[in-house]
Amino acid sequence: MQTKSKALSAHVHRLVLDAMLAALFFALSMFSVDLGFIKFTIAPLAILIAGLLFGPVDGAVVGLIGAFLEQLVKYGFSITMPLWIFPAVVRGLLIGALALLMRSYFKKKGGDGFSPAKAGTLLPLFAAFTIISAVSQVRISIVRTFS
């Protein structure tokens, strides 16, 4: 009975962290710089954290919920909403998948996954995450005729 309680507690803890990261994504997305066709924001940081810590599913869920809330508050519900949510979901999937691949790579090399001793080898990983996040955040503005 105790193990069921611990497992349930772990799932609830993870769900709460995902909800907090989605709220962080939403809050950070309110502070952005729009330069015509390019939008600069640090909102994908929440997706990056979720993908790195929990994997691709949680990264995608944080991106989905956060981007949905952003679109709902800023522009309302429209037919183009899935087009604006899709990049955040893909970003979470890619970052989480890369984190899982790197984690399994380090375990095969012998060890327990990520460790401070391997910080030098993690720099390219974080550079890749940053590039994925930056490239997927720069998006072409679509005229919102259906809003």
mmCIF file of N, CA and C in Angstrom:
data_model
loop_
_atom_site.group_PDB
_atom_site.id
_atom_site.type_symbol
_atom_site.label_atom_id
_atom_site.label_comp_id
_atom_site.label_asym_id
_atom_site.label_seq_id
_atom_site.Cartn_x
_atom_site.Cartn_y
_atom_site.Cartn_z
ATOM 1 N N MET A 1 0.810 -1.192 0.000
ATOM 2 C CA MET A 1 0.000 0.000 0.000
ATOM 3 C C MET A 1 0.854 1.256 0.000
ATOM 4 N N GLN A 2 1.984 1.183 0.702
ATOM 5 C CA GLN A 2 2.868 2.339 0.782
ATOM 6 C C GLN A 2 3.473 2.668 -0.584
ATOM 7 N N THR A 3 3.808 1.651 -1.388
ATOM 8 C CA THR A 3 4.404 1.917 -2.695
ATOM 9 C C THR A 3 3.394 2.561 -3.642
ATOM 10 N N LYS A 4 2.114 2.175 -3.540
ATOM 11 C CA LYS A 4 1.091 2.815 -4.361
ATOM 12 C C LYS A 4 0.960 4.284 -4.010
ATOM 13 N N SER A 5 1.025 4.578 -2.724
ATOM 14 C CA SER A 5 0.927 5.956 -2.265
ATOM 15 C C SER A 5 2.116 6.773 -2.759
ATOM 16 N N LYS A 6 3.312 6.197 -2.708
ATOM 17 C CA LYS A 6 4.501 6.906 -3.188
ATOM 18 C C LYS A 6 4.445 7.121 -4.694
ATOM 19 N N ALA A 7 3.966 6.110 -5.425
ATOM 20 C CA ALA A 7 3.859 6.242 -6.880
ATOM 21 C C ALA A 7 2.842 7.309 -7.249
ATOM 22 N N LEU A 8 1.718 7.327 -6.555
ATOM 23 C CA LEU A 8 0.700 8.344 -6.809
ATOM 24 C C LEU A 8 1.230 9.724 -6.472
ATOM 25 N N SER A 9 1.959 9.821 -5.364
ATOM 26 C CA SER A 9 2.546 11.093 -4.962
ATOM 27 C C SER A 9 3.540 11.592 -6.009
ATOM 28 N N ALA A 10 4.318 10.685 -6.578
ATOM 29 C CA ALA A 10 5.284 11.071 -7.609
ATOM 30 C C ALA A 10 4.574 11.568 -8.864
ATOM 31 N N HIS A 11 3.470 10.914 -9.246
ATOM 32 C CA HIS A 11 2.711 11.355 -10.418
ATOM 33 C C HIS A 11 2.071 12.720 -10.190
ATOM 34 N N VAL A 12 1.539 12.921 -8.992
ATOM 35 C CA VAL A 12 0.925 14.209 -8.668
ATOM 36 C C VAL A 12 1.991 15.300 -8.660
ATOM 37 N N HIS A 13 3.155 14.991 -8.114
ATOM 38 C CA HIS A 13 4.261 15.955 -8.079
ATOM 39 C C HIS A 13 4.668 16.353 -9.494
ATOM 40 N N ARG A 14 4.766 15.384 -10.364
ATOM 41 C CA ARG A 14 5.154 15.652 -11.754
ATOM 42 C C ARG A 14 4.078 16.457 -12.484
ATOM 43 N N LEU A 15 2.819 16.141 -12.232
ATOM 44 C CA LEU A 15 1.709 16.870 -12.838
ATOM 45 C C LEU A 15 1.701 18.330 -12.381
ATOM 46 N N VAL A 16 1.952 18.536 -11.100
ATOM 47 C CA VAL A 16 1.994 19.900 -10.567
ATOM 48 C C VAL A 16 3.163 20.670 -11.170
ATOM 49 N N LEU A 17 4.320 20.028 -11.310
ATOM 50 C CA LEU A 17 5.463 20.702 -11.931
ATOM 51 C C LEU A 17 5.178 21.053 -13.395
ATOM 52 N N ASP A 18 4.517 20.149 -14.121
ATOM 53 C CA ASP A 18 4.140 20.454 -15.502
ATOM 54 C C ASP A 18 3.193 21.649 -15.560
ATOM 55 N N ALA A 19 2.237 21.691 -14.635
ATOM 56 C CA ALA A 19 1.295 22.812 -14.604
ATOM 57 C C ALA A 19 2.018 24.122 -14.281
ATOM 58 N N MET A 20 2.970 24.062 -13.363
ATOM 59 C CA MET A 20 3.727 25.270 -13.022
ATOM 60 C C MET A 20 4.582 25.732 -14.201
ATOM 61 N N LEU A 21 5.171 24.802 -14.922
ATOM 62 C CA LEU A 21 5.981 25.176 -16.083
ATOM 63 C C LEU A 21 5.113 25.722 -17.208
ATOM 64 N N ALA A 22 3.903 25.179 -17.385
ATOM 65 C CA ALA A 22 2.985 25.726 -18.386
ATOM 66 C C ALA A 22 2.573 27.143 -18.011
ATOM 67 N N ALA A 23 2.336 27.374 -16.720
ATOM 68 C CA ALA A 23 2.013 28.725 -16.264
ATOM 69 C C ALA A 23 3.198 29.663 -16.455
ATOM 70 N N LEU A 24 4.406 29.162 -16.241
ATOM 71 C CA LEU A 24 5.606 29.965 -16.484
ATOM 72 C C LEU A 24 5.731 30.317 -17.961
ATOM 73 N N PHE A 25 5.472 29.347 -18.840
ATOM 74 C CA PHE A 25 5.489 29.608 -20.282
ATOM 75 C C PHE A 25 4.504 30.721 -20.624
ATOM 76 N N PHE A 26 3.285 30.606 -20.082
ATOM 77 C CA PHE A 26 2.256 31.606 -20.346
ATOM 78 C C PHE A 26 2.689 32.984 -19.844
ATOM 79 N N ALA A 27 3.208 33.053 -18.626
ATOM 80 C CA ALA A 27 3.620 34.338 -18.063
ATOM 81 C C ALA A 27 4.766 34.956 -18.858
ATOM 82 N N LEU A 28 5.742 34.141 -19.227
ATOM 83 C CA LEU A 28 6.879 34.667 -19.995
ATOM 84 C C LEU A 28 6.484 35.058 -21.415
ATOM 85 N N SER A 29 5.462 34.418 -21.959
ATOM 86 C CA SER A 29 5.042 34.752 -23.318
ATOM 87 C C SER A 29 4.356 36.112 -23.381
ATOM 88 N N MET A 30 3.910 36.611 -22.248
ATOM 89 C CA MET A 30 3.298 37.943 -22.218
ATOM 90 C C MET A 30 4.353 39.039 -22.357
ATOM 91 N N PHE A 31 5.598 38.699 -22.075
ATOM 92 C CA PHE A 31 6.694 39.646 -22.192
ATOM 93 C C PHE A 31 7.541 39.252 -23.398
ATOM 94 N N SER A 32 7.255 39.843 -24.527
ATOM 95 C CA SER A 32 7.991 39.512 -25.744
ATOM 96 C C SER A 32 8.203 40.776 -26.558
ATOM 97 N N VAL A 33 9.139 40.684 -27.471
ATOM 98 C CA VAL A 33 9.429 41.793 -28.368
ATOM 99 C C VAL A 33 9.025 41.351 -29.770
ATOM 100 N N ASP A 34 8.066 42.043 -30.358
ATOM 101 C CA ASP A 34 7.617 41.741 -31.719
ATOM 102 C C ASP A 34 8.226 42.749 -32.683
ATOM 103 N N LEU A 35 8.988 42.249 -33.638
ATOM 104 C CA LEU A 35 9.599 43.097 -34.657
ATOM 105 C C LEU A 35 9.070 42.668 -36.020
ATOM 106 N N GLY A 36 7.860 43.028 -36.306
ATOM 107 C CA GLY A 36 7.275 42.666 -37.588
ATOM 108 C C GLY A 36 7.053 41.175 -37.702
ATOM 109 N N PHE A 37 7.916 40.510 -38.451
ATOM 110 C CA PHE A 37 7.770 39.085 -38.705
ATOM 111 C C PHE A 37 8.467 38.212 -37.672
ATOM 112 N N ILE A 38 9.202 38.808 -36.753
ATOM 113 C CA ILE A 38 9.992 38.035 -35.794
ATOM 114 C C ILE A 38 9.546 38.364 -34.374
ATOM 115 N N LYS A 39 9.425 37.331 -33.558
ATOM 116 C CA LYS A 39 9.035 37.502 -32.162
ATOM 117 C C LYS A 39 10.145 36.944 -31.280
ATOM 118 N N PHE A 40 10.643 37.766 -30.366
ATOM 119 C CA PHE A 40 11.677 37.340 -29.438
ATOM 120 C C PHE A 40 11.067 37.212 -28.050
ATOM 121 N N THR A 41 11.258 36.054 -27.428
ATOM 122 C CA THR A 41 10.744 35.807 -26.083
ATOM 123 C C THR A 41 11.575 34.723 -25.417
ATOM 124 N N ILE A 42 11.504 34.697 -24.089
ATOM 125 C CA ILE A 42 12.197 33.638 -23.356
ATOM 126 C C ILE A 42 11.208 32.595 -22.849
ATOM 127 N N ALA A 43 9.990 32.607 -23.358
ATOM 128 C CA ALA A 43 8.960 31.646 -22.952
ATOM 129 C C ALA A 43 9.367 30.185 -23.179
ATOM 130 N N PRO A 44 10.097 29.859 -24.247
ATOM 131 C CA PRO A 44 10.471 28.448 -24.446
ATOM 132 C C PRO A 44 11.382 27.882 -23.368
ATOM 133 N N LEU A 45 11.854 28.724 -22.469
ATOM 134 C CA LEU A 45 12.670 28.228 -21.362
ATOM 135 C C LEU A 45 11.901 27.205 -20.535
ATOM 136 N N ALA A 46 10.607 27.405 -20.356
ATOM 137 C CA ALA A 46 9.785 26.454 -19.595
ATOM 138 C C ALA A 46 9.706 25.104 -20.315
ATOM 139 N N ILE A 47 9.595 25.137 -21.627
ATOM 140 C CA ILE A 47 9.567 23.889 -22.402
ATOM 141 C C ILE A 47 10.919 23.191 -22.322
ATOM 142 N N LEU A 48 11.978 23.963 -22.372
ATOM 143 C CA LEU A 48 13.330 23.421 -22.260
ATOM 144 C C LEU A 48 13.512 22.698 -20.930
ATOM 145 N N ILE A 49 13.062 23.311 -19.856
ATOM 146 C CA ILE A 49 13.192 22.700 -18.531
ATOM 147 C C ILE A 49 12.364 21.417 -18.450
ATOM 148 N N ALA A 50 11.128 21.459 -18.924
ATOM 149 C CA ALA A 50 10.262 20.270 -18.871
ATOM 150 C C ALA A 50 10.831 19.135 -19.713
ATOM 151 N N GLY A 51 11.308 19.454 -20.910
ATOM 152 C CA GLY A 51 11.870 18.419 -21.773
ATOM 153 C C GLY A 51 13.124 17.793 -21.194
ATOM 154 N N LEU A 52 13.971 18.620 -20.594
ATOM 155 C CA LEU A 52 15.199 18.103 -20.013
ATOM 156 C C LEU A 52 14.938 17.257 -18.770
ATOM 157 N N LEU A 53 14.028 17.699 -17.938
ATOM 158 C CA LEU A 53 13.789 16.993 -16.679
ATOM 159 C C LEU A 53 12.924 15.745 -16.837
ATOM 160 N N PHE A 54 11.866 15.842 -17.655
ATOM 161 C CA PHE A 54 10.864 14.781 -17.663
ATOM 162 C C PHE A 54 10.706 14.051 -18.988
ATOM 163 N N GLY A 55 11.280 14.563 -20.059
ATOM 164 C CA GLY A 55 11.197 13.857 -21.333
ATOM 165 C C GLY A 55 10.252 14.508 -22.331
ATOM 166 N N PRO A 56 10.076 13.852 -23.478
ATOM 167 C CA PRO A 56 9.344 14.466 -24.578
ATOM 168 C C PRO A 56 7.852 14.656 -24.325
ATOM 169 N N VAL A 57 7.219 13.750 -23.622
ATOM 170 C CA VAL A 57 5.772 13.880 -23.403
ATOM 171 C C VAL A 57 5.471 15.095 -22.536
ATOM 172 N N ASP A 58 6.211 15.243 -21.449
ATOM 173 C CA ASP A 58 5.981 16.384 -20.571
ATOM 174 C C ASP A 58 6.374 17.698 -21.241
ATOM 175 N N GLY A 59 7.447 17.678 -22.027
ATOM 176 C CA GLY A 59 7.815 18.886 -22.769
ATOM 177 C C GLY A 59 6.720 19.293 -23.739
ATOM 178 N N ALA A 60 6.131 18.316 -24.421
ATOM 179 C CA ALA A 60 5.047 18.608 -25.366
ATOM 180 C C ALA A 60 3.797 19.095 -24.635
ATOM 181 N N VAL A 61 3.499 18.515 -23.475
ATOM 182 C CA VAL A 61 2.314 18.932 -22.711
ATOM 183 C C VAL A 61 2.472 20.363 -22.213
ATOM 184 N N VAL A 62 3.649 20.697 -21.716
ATOM 185 C CA VAL A 62 3.902 22.071 -21.263
ATOM 186 C C VAL A 62 3.772 23.038 -22.435
ATOM 187 N N GLY A 63 4.333 22.674 -23.586
ATOM 188 C CA GLY A 63 4.200 23.525 -24.770
ATOM 189 C C GLY A 63 2.762 23.666 -25.231
ATOM 190 N N LEU A 64 2.024 22.572 -25.208
ATOM 191 C CA LEU A 64 0.628 22.590 -25.641
ATOM 192 C C LEU A 64 -0.222 23.481 -24.743
ATOM 193 N N ILE A 65 -0.146 23.270 -23.452
ATOM 194 C CA ILE A 65 -0.974 24.037 -22.528
ATOM 195 C C ILE A 65 -0.554 25.505 -22.497
ATOM 196 N N GLY A 66 0.753 25.746 -22.433
ATOM 197 C CA GLY A 66 1.234 27.126 -22.391
ATOM 198 C C GLY A 66 0.888 27.910 -23.641
ATOM 199 N N ALA A 67 1.111 27.318 -24.802
ATOM 200 C CA ALA A 67 0.805 28.003 -26.062
ATOM 201 C C ALA A 67 -0.702 28.175 -26.245
ATOM 202 N N PHE A 68 -1.488 27.186 -25.799
ATOM 203 C CA PHE A 68 -2.945 27.307 -25.882
ATOM 204 C C PHE A 68 -3.430 28.488 -25.047
ATOM 205 N N LEU A 69 -2.933 28.590 -23.822
ATOM 206 C CA LEU A 69 -3.330 29.707 -22.967
ATOM 207 C C LEU A 69 -2.896 31.049 -23.551
ATOM 208 N N GLU A 70 -1.673 31.086 -24.101
ATOM 209 C CA GLU A 70 -1.193 32.324 -24.718
ATOM 210 C C GLU A 70 -2.096 32.745 -25.865
ATOM 211 N N GLN A 71 -2.413 31.830 -26.749
ATOM 212 C CA GLN A 71 -3.251 32.156 -27.896
ATOM 213 C C GLN A 71 -4.664 32.532 -27.468
ATOM 214 N N LEU A 72 -5.181 31.838 -26.476
ATOM 215 C CA LEU A 72 -6.539 32.111 -26.008
ATOM 216 C C LEU A 72 -6.650 33.507 -25.404
ATOM 217 N N VAL A 73 -5.660 33.896 -24.612
ATOM 218 C CA VAL A 73 -5.709 35.205 -23.962
ATOM 219 C C VAL A 73 -5.391 36.335 -24.941
ATOM 220 N N LYS A 74 -4.380 36.151 -25.776
ATOM 221 C CA LYS A 74 -3.968 37.229 -26.681
ATOM 222 C C LYS A 74 -4.915 37.413 -27.860
ATOM 223 N N TYR A 75 -5.385 36.318 -28.459
ATOM 224 C CA TYR A 75 -6.121 36.429 -29.721
ATOM 225 C C TYR A 75 -7.502 35.785 -29.700
ATOM 226 N N GLY A 76 -7.817 35.054 -28.650
ATOM 227 C CA GLY A 76 -9.096 34.359 -28.613
ATOM 228 C C GLY A 76 -9.027 33.055 -29.397
ATOM 229 N N PHE A 77 -10.114 32.326 -29.363
ATOM 230 C CA PHE A 77 -10.164 31.043 -30.059
ATOM 231 C C PHE A 77 -10.418 31.287 -31.543
ATOM 232 N N SER A 78 -9.565 30.751 -32.388
ATOM 233 C CA SER A 78 -9.727 30.921 -33.833
ATOM 234 C C SER A 78 -9.358 29.632 -34.547
ATOM 235 N N ILE A 79 -9.617 29.614 -35.827
ATOM 236 C CA ILE A 79 -9.338 28.430 -36.628
ATOM 237 C C ILE A 79 -7.827 28.215 -36.819
ATOM 238 N N THR A 80 -7.038 29.280 -36.665
ATOM 239 C CA THR A 80 -5.595 29.164 -36.854
ATOM 240 C C THR A 80 -4.849 28.819 -35.569
ATOM 241 N N MET A 81 -5.562 28.620 -34.480
ATOM 242 C CA MET A 81 -4.909 28.342 -33.208
ATOM 243 C C MET A 81 -3.980 27.124 -33.260
ATOM 244 N N PRO A 82 -4.372 26.006 -33.871
ATOM 245 C CA PRO A 82 -3.450 24.860 -33.924
ATOM 246 C C PRO A 82 -2.130 25.167 -34.642
ATOM 247 N N LEU A 83 -2.157 26.068 -35.618
ATOM 248 C CA LEU A 83 -0.923 26.439 -36.316
ATOM 249 C C LEU A 83 0.064 27.130 -35.383
ATOM 250 N N TRP A 84 -0.435 27.838 -34.395
ATOM 251 C CA TRP A 84 0.433 28.563 -33.471
ATOM 252 C C TRP A 84 0.840 27.719 -32.277
ATOM 253 N N ILE A 85 0.069 26.684 -31.996
ATOM 254 C CA ILE A 85 0.395 25.794 -30.879
ATOM 255 C C ILE A 85 1.391 24.715 -31.311
ATOM 256 N N PHE A 86 1.312 24.294 -32.545
ATOM 257 C CA PHE A 86 2.134 23.201 -33.076
ATOM 258 C C PHE A 86 3.637 23.388 -32.845
ATOM 259 N N PRO A 87 4.231 24.575 -33.102
ATOM 260 C CA PRO A 87 5.681 24.706 -32.877
ATOM 261 C C PRO A 87 6.108 24.470 -31.431
ATOM 262 N N ALA A 88 5.288 24.897 -30.480
ATOM 263 C CA ALA A 88 5.641 24.681 -29.075
ATOM 264 C C ALA A 88 5.603 23.195 -28.719
ATOM 265 N N VAL A 89 4.641 22.469 -29.267
ATOM 266 C CA VAL A 89 4.540 21.028 -29.009
ATOM 267 C C VAL A 89 5.726 20.297 -29.630
ATOM 268 N N VAL A 90 6.065 20.638 -30.851
ATOM 269 C CA VAL A 90 7.208 20.000 -31.526
ATOM 270 C C VAL A 90 8.506 20.326 -30.798
ATOM 271 N N ARG A 91 8.642 21.551 -30.330
ATOM 272 C CA ARG A 91 9.828 21.946 -29.573
ATOM 273 C C ARG A 91 9.970 21.062 -28.330
ATOM 274 N N GLY A 92 8.882 20.863 -27.600
ATOM 275 C CA GLY A 92 8.933 20.012 -26.411
ATOM 276 C C GLY A 92 9.289 18.579 -26.741
ATOM 277 N N LEU A 93 8.718 18.057 -27.831
ATOM 278 C CA LEU A 93 9.037 16.688 -28.246
ATOM 279 C C LEU A 93 10.506 16.540 -28.627
ATOM 280 N N LEU A 94 11.017 17.477 -29.411
ATOM 281 C CA LEU A 94 12.416 17.396 -29.857
ATOM 282 C C LEU A 94 13.401 17.529 -28.708
ATOM 283 N N ILE A 95 13.174 18.489 -27.845
ATOM 284 C CA ILE A 95 14.097 18.691 -26.731
ATOM 285 C C ILE A 95 14.057 17.495 -25.785
ATOM 286 N N GLY A 96 12.864 16.996 -25.499
ATOM 287 C CA GLY A 96 12.754 15.819 -24.633
ATOM 288 C C GLY A 96 13.393 14.588 -25.243
ATOM 289 N N ALA A 97 13.200 14.399 -26.551
ATOM 290 C CA ALA A 97 13.795 13.244 -27.223
ATOM 291 C C ALA A 97 15.323 13.343 -27.227
ATOM 292 N N LEU A 98 15.845 14.534 -27.486
ATOM 293 C CA LEU A 98 17.299 14.707 -27.434
ATOM 294 C C LEU A 98 17.845 14.455 -26.034
ATOM 295 N N ALA A 99 17.120 14.895 -25.027
ATOM 296 C CA ALA A 99 17.562 14.656 -23.644
ATOM 297 C C ALA A 99 17.570 13.163 -23.329
ATOM 298 N N LEU A 100 16.541 12.433 -23.780
ATOM 299 C CA LEU A 100 16.518 10.985 -23.548
ATOM 300 C C LEU A 100 17.662 10.288 -24.273
ATOM 301 N N LEU A 101 17.929 10.716 -25.503
ATOM 302 C CA LEU A 101 19.044 10.123 -26.248
ATOM 303 C C LEU A 101 20.378 10.369 -25.558
ATOM 304 N N MET A 102 20.581 11.587 -25.099
ATOM 305 C CA MET A 102 21.838 11.902 -24.422
ATOM 306 C C MET A 102 21.951 11.152 -23.093
ATOM 307 N N ARG A 103 20.835 11.032 -22.384
ATOM 308 C CA ARG A 103 20.848 10.303 -21.111
ATOM 309 C C ARG A 103 21.220 8.834 -21.346
ATOM 310 N N SER A 104 20.622 8.220 -22.370
ATOM 311 C CA SER A 104 20.944 6.817 -22.654
ATOM 312 C C SER A 104 22.376 6.677 -23.167
ATOM 313 N N TYR A 105 22.862 7.662 -23.906
ATOM 314 C CA TYR A 105 24.241 7.633 -24.387
ATOM 315 C C TYR A 105 25.216 7.642 -23.222
ATOM 316 N N PHE A 106 24.966 8.506 -22.232
ATOM 317 C CA PHE A 106 25.868 8.573 -21.090
ATOM 318 C C PHE A 106 25.780 7.318 -20.227
ATOM 319 N N LYS A 107 24.611 6.696 -20.158
ATOM 320 C CA LYS A 107 24.495 5.463 -19.387
ATOM 321 C C LYS A 107 25.251 4.323 -20.065
ATOM 322 N N LYS A 108 25.231 4.307 -21.409
ATOM 323 C CA LYS A 108 25.974 3.268 -22.132
ATOM 324 C C LYS A 108 27.473 3.450 -21.950
ATOM 325 N N LYS A 109 27.907 4.692 -21.829
ATOM 326 C CA LYS A 109 29.323 4.961 -21.633
ATOM 327 C C LYS A 109 29.788 4.545 -20.236
ATOM 328 N N GLY A 110 28.861 4.201 -19.402
ATOM 329 C CA GLY A 110 29.199 3.825 -18.042
ATOM 330 C C GLY A 110 28.980 5.000 -17.113
ATOM 331 N N GLY A 111 28.069 4.829 -16.228
ATOM 332 C CA GLY A 111 27.759 5.916 -15.301
ATOM 333 C C GLY A 111 26.277 5.960 -15.041
ATOM 334 N N ASP A 112 25.859 7.030 -14.428
ATOM 335 C CA ASP A 112 24.472 7.144 -14.019
ATOM 336 C C ASP A 112 23.724 8.216 -14.808
ATOM 337 N N GLY A 113 24.126 8.479 -16.019
ATOM 338 C CA GLY A 113 23.455 9.508 -16.819
ATOM 339 C C GLY A 113 24.222 10.807 -16.758
ATOM 340 N N PHE A 114 23.526 11.908 -16.518
ATOM 341 C CA PHE A 114 24.172 13.214 -16.441
ATOM 342 C C PHE A 114 24.918 13.344 -15.118
ATOM 343 N N SER A 115 26.100 13.930 -15.159
ATOM 344 C CA SER A 115 26.844 14.210 -13.936
ATOM 345 C C SER A 115 27.705 15.443 -14.164
ATOM 346 N N PRO A 116 28.083 16.131 -13.093
ATOM 347 C CA PRO A 116 28.911 17.334 -13.263
ATOM 348 C C PRO A 116 30.249 17.053 -13.929
ATOM 349 N N ALA A 117 30.747 15.836 -13.790
ATOM 350 C CA ALA A 117 32.036 15.502 -14.402
ATOM 351 C C ALA A 117 31.944 15.528 -15.926
ATOM 352 N N LYS A 118 30.746 15.381 -16.459
ATOM 353 C CA LYS A 118 30.566 15.348 -17.904
ATOM 354 C C LYS A 118 30.073 16.690 -18.448
ATOM 355 N N ALA A 119 30.291 17.754 -17.701
ATOM 356 C CA ALA A 119 29.769 19.070 -18.079
ATOM 357 C C ALA A 119 30.342 19.540 -19.423
ATOM 358 N N GLY A 120 31.588 19.198 -19.695
ATOM 359 C CA GLY A 120 32.189 19.606 -20.968
ATOM 360 C C GLY A 120 31.501 18.977 -22.160
ATOM 361 N N THR A 121 31.025 17.760 -22.007
ATOM 362 C CA THR A 121 30.333 17.101 -23.112
ATOM 363 C C THR A 121 28.886 17.554 -23.226
ATOM 364 N N LEU A 122 28.367 18.217 -22.202
ATOM 365 C CA LEU A 122 26.986 18.696 -22.248
ATOM 366 C C LEU A 122 26.850 20.035 -22.972
ATOM 367 N N LEU A 123 27.944 20.753 -23.160
ATOM 368 C CA LEU A 123 27.853 22.050 -23.815
ATOM 369 C C LEU A 123 27.266 21.973 -25.228
ATOM 370 N N PRO A 124 27.677 21.010 -26.065
ATOM 371 C CA PRO A 124 27.025 20.904 -27.374
ATOM 372 C C PRO A 124 25.540 20.572 -27.271
ATOM 373 N N LEU A 125 25.164 19.788 -26.261
ATOM 374 C CA LEU A 125 23.761 19.453 -26.053
ATOM 375 C C LEU A 125 22.945 20.710 -25.745
ATOM 376 N N PHE A 126 23.434 21.519 -24.827
ATOM 377 C CA PHE A 126 22.711 22.738 -24.496
ATOM 378 C C PHE A 126 22.718 23.724 -25.660
ATOM 379 N N ALA A 127 23.774 23.740 -26.447
ATOM 380 C CA ALA A 127 23.789 24.586 -27.641
ATOM 381 C C ALA A 127 22.720 24.127 -28.631
ATOM 382 N N ALA A 128 22.582 22.812 -28.797
ATOM 383 C CA ALA A 128 21.551 22.286 -29.697
ATOM 384 C C ALA A 128 20.157 22.640 -29.192
ATOM 385 N N PHE A 129 19.926 22.511 -27.887
ATOM 386 C CA PHE A 129 18.623 22.872 -27.317
ATOM 387 C C PHE A 129 18.329 24.351 -27.542
ATOM 388 N N THR A 130 19.335 25.191 -27.346
ATOM 389 C CA THR A 130 19.143 26.627 -27.524
ATOM 390 C C THR A 130 18.825 26.958 -28.972
ATOM 391 N N ILE A 131 19.515 26.324 -29.902
ATOM 392 C CA ILE A 131 19.271 26.578 -31.325
ATOM 393 C C ILE A 131 17.873 26.105 -31.717
ATOM 394 N N ILE A 132 17.474 24.916 -31.254
ATOM 395 C CA ILE A 132 16.126 24.414 -31.557
ATOM 396 C C ILE A 132 15.082 25.370 -31.030
ATOM 397 N N SER A 133 15.285 25.829 -29.816
ATOM 398 C CA SER A 133 14.320 26.726 -29.198
ATOM 399 C C SER A 133 14.270 28.064 -29.917
ATOM 400 N N ALA A 134 15.413 28.601 -30.283
ATOM 401 C CA ALA A 134 15.438 29.903 -30.949
ATOM 402 C C ALA A 134 14.857 29.825 -32.353
ATOM 403 N N VAL A 135 15.216 28.785 -33.094
ATOM 404 C CA VAL A 135 14.735 28.664 -34.469
ATOM 405 C C VAL A 135 13.228 28.437 -34.496
ATOM 406 N N SER A 136 12.726 27.627 -33.568
ATOM 407 C CA SER A 136 11.300 27.359 -33.593
ATOM 408 C C SER A 136 10.493 28.526 -33.050
ATOM 409 N N GLN A 137 11.136 29.443 -32.318
ATOM 410 C CA GLN A 137 10.398 30.590 -31.806
ATOM 411 C C GLN A 137 10.302 31.699 -32.849
ATOM 412 N N VAL A 138 11.264 31.781 -33.754
ATOM 413 C CA VAL A 138 11.181 32.777 -34.818
ATOM 414 C C VAL A 138 10.171 32.255 -35.829
ATOM 415 N N ARG A 139 9.083 32.933 -35.936
ATOM 416 C CA ARG A 139 8.028 32.428 -36.806
ATOM 417 C C ARG A 139 7.490 33.546 -37.674
ATOM 418 N N ILE A 140 7.014 33.153 -38.818
ATOM 419 C CA ILE A 140 6.452 34.120 -39.746
ATOM 420 C C ILE A 140 5.033 34.446 -39.327
ATOM 421 N N SER A 141 4.735 35.711 -39.261
ATOM 422 C CA SER A 141 3.397 36.123 -38.852
ATOM 423 C C SER A 141 2.400 35.844 -39.964
ATOM 424 N N ILE A 142 1.285 35.257 -39.572
ATOM 425 C CA ILE A 142 0.198 35.007 -40.504
ATOM 426 C C ILE A 142 -0.880 36.037 -40.208
ATOM 427 N N VAL A 143 -1.425 36.637 -41.237
ATOM 428 C CA VAL A 143 -2.487 37.618 -41.031
ATOM 429 C C VAL A 143 -3.673 36.896 -40.424
ATOM 430 N N ARG A 144 -4.117 37.368 -39.293
ATOM 431 C CA ARG A 144 -5.195 36.713 -38.563
ATOM 432 C C ARG A 144 -6.532 37.233 -39.062
ATOM 433 N N THR A 145 -6.951 36.684 -40.170
ATOM 434 C CA THR A 145 -8.214 37.133 -40.744
ATOM 435 C C THR A 145 -9.417 36.462 -40.092
ATOM 436 N N PHE A 146 -9.183 35.300 -39.452
ATOM 437 C CA PHE A 146 -10.293 34.573 -38.860
ATOM 438 C C PHE A 146 -10.500 34.922 -37.393
ATOM 439 N N SER A 147 -9.656 35.789 -36.834
ATOM 440 C CA SER A 147 -9.775 36.120 -35.408
ATOM 441 C C SER A 147 -10.918 37.061 -35.151
#
